[in-house]
mmCIF file of C-alpha atoms in Angstrom:
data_model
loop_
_atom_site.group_PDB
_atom_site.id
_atom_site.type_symbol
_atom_site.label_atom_id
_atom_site.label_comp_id
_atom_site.label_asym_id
_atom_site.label_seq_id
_atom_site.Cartn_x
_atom_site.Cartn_y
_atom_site.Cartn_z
ATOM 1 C CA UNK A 1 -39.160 29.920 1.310
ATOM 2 C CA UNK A 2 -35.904 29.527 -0.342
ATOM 3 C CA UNK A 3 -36.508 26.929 -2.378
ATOM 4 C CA UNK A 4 -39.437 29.383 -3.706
ATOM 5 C CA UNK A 5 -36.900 32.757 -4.085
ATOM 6 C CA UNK A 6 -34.729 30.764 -6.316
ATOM 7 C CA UNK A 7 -36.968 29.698 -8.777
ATOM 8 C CA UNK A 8 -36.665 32.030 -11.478
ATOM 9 C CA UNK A 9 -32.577 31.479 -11.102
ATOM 10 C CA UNK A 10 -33.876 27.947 -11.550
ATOM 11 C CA UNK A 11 -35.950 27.946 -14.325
ATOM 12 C CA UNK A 12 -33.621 30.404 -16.189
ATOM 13 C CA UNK A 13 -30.760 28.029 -15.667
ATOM 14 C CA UNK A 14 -32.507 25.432 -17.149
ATOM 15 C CA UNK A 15 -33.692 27.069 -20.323
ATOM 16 C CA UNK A 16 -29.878 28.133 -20.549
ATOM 17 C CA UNK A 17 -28.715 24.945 -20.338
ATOM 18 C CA UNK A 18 -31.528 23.299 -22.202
ATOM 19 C CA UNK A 19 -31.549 25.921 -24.750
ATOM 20 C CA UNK A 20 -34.778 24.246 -26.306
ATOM 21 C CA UNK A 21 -36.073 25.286 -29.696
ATOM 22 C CA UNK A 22 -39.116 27.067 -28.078
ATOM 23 C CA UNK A 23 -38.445 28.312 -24.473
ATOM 24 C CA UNK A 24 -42.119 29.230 -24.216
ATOM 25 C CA UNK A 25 -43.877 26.196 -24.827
ATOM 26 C CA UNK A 26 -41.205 23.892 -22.844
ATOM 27 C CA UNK A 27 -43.062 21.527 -20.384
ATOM 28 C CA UNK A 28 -42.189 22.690 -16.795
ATOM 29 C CA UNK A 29 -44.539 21.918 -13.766
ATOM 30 C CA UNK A 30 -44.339 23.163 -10.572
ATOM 31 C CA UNK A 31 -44.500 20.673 -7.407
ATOM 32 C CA UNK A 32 -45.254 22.140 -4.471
ATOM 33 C CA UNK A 33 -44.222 19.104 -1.863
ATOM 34 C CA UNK A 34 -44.732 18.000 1.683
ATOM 35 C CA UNK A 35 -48.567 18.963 2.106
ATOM 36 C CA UNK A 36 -48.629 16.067 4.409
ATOM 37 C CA UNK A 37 -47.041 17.836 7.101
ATOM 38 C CA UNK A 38 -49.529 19.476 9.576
ATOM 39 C CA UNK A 39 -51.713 19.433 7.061
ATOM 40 C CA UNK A 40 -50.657 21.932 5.097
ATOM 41 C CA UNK A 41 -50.953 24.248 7.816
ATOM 42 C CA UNK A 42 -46.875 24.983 7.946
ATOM 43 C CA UNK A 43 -46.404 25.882 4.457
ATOM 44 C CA UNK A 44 -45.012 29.639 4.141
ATOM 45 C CA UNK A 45 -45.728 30.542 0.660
ATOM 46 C CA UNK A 46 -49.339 31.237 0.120
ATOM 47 C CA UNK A 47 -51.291 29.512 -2.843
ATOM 48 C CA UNK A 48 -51.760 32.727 -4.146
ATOM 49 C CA UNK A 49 -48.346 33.453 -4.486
ATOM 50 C CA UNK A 50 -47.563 30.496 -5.971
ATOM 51 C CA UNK A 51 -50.333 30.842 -8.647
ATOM 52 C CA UNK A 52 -48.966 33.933 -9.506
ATOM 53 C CA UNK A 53 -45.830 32.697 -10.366
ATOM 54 C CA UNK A 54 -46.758 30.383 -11.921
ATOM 55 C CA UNK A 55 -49.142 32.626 -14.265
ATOM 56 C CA UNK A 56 -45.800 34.789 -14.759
ATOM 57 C CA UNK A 57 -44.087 32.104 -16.637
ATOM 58 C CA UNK A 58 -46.935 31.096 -19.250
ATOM 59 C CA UNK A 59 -48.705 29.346 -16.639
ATOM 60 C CA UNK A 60 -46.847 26.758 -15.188
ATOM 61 C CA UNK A 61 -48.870 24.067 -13.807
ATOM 62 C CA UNK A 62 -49.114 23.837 -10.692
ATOM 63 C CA UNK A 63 -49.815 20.850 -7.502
ATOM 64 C CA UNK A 64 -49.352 20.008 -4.289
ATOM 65 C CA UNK A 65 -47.856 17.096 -3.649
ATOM 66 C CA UNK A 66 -46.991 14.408 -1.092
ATOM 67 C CA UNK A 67 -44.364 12.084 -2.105
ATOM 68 C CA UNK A 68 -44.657 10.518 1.559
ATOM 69 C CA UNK A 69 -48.406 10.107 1.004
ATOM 70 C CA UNK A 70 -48.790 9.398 -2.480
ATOM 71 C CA UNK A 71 -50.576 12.309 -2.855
ATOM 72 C CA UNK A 72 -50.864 13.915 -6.275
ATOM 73 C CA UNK A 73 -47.957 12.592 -7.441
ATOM 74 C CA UNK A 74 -49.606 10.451 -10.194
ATOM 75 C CA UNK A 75 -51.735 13.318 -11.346
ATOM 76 C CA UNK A 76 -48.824 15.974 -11.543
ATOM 77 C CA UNK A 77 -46.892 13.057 -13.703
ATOM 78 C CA UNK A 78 -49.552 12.545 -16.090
ATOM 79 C CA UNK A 79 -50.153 16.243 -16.617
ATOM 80 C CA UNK A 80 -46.585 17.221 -17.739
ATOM 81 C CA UNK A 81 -46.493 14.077 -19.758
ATOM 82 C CA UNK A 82 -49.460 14.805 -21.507
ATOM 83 C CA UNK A 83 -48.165 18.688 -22.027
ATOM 84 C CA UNK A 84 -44.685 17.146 -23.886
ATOM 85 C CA UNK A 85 -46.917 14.942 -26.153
ATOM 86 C CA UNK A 86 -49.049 17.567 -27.247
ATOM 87 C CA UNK A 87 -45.727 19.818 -27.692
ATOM 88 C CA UNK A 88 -44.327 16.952 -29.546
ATOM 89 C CA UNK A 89 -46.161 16.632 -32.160
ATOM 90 C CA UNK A 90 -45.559 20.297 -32.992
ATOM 91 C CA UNK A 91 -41.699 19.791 -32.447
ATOM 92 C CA UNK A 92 -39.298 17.062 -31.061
ATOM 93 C CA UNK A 93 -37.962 18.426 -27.845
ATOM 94 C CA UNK A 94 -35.612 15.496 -26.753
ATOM 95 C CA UNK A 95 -33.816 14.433 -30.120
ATOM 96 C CA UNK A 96 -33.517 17.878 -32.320
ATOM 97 C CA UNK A 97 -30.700 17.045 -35.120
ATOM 98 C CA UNK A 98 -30.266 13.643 -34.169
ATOM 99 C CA UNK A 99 -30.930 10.984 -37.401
ATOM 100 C CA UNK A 100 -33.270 8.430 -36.619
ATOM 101 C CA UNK A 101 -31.227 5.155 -37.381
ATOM 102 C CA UNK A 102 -32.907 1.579 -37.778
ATOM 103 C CA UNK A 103 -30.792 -1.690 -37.779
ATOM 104 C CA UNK A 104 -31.408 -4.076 -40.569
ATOM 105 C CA UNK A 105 -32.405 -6.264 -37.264
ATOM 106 C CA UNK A 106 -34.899 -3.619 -35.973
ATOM 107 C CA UNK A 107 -36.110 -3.714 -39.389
ATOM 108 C CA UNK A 108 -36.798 -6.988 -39.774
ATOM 109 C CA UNK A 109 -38.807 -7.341 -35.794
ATOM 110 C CA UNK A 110 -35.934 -9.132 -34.352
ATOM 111 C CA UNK A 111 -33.207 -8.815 -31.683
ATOM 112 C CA UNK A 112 -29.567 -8.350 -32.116
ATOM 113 C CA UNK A 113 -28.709 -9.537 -29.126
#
């Protein structure tokens, strides 16, 4: 449960310390681990609650996960990578105001090493 209460400190944080061009559209997921235990059955936050949050923030995806298990790991991965490609081509999140620079090397197809 406290892991959950400090999420907005958490995502605020980040934005702060991102401080990406567009706050709104910034690719955030939400994993909600260790379903393996019991089942499930110990968690204490509901699904709805979660949801809810999540709908709060611009609607945040969300999964439940297993990193023990294997369990919806892959499928949480691929969503939030597909979410920065599509936000990509709109805007480059990871290298605003940084020149792309080629080598005369890279140019060429070789190595410089």
């Amino acid at each position: 449960m406290r892991s959950f209460d400090t999420l907005d400190n958490w995502h605020e944080e980040f934005l702060k310390q991102a401080n990406p061009a567009n706050p709104r559209t910034f690719p955030f997921i939400l994993l909600g681990n260790k379903i393996d235990i019991d089942g499930g059955n110990s968690r204490v936050v509901s699904e709805k609650k979660v949801k809810e949050w999540c709908a709060s923030k611009g609607n945040i995806p969300y999964f439940e996960t297993s990193a023990k298990e294997d369990y919806n790991v892959d499928p949480a991965f691929s969503s939030i990578a597909k979410t920065a490609l599509v936000i990509e081509n709109d805007q480059d999140i990871y290298f605003q105001g940084i020149t792309e620079a080629v080598s005369e090397t890279e140019q060429r197809g070789g190595c410089a090493c």
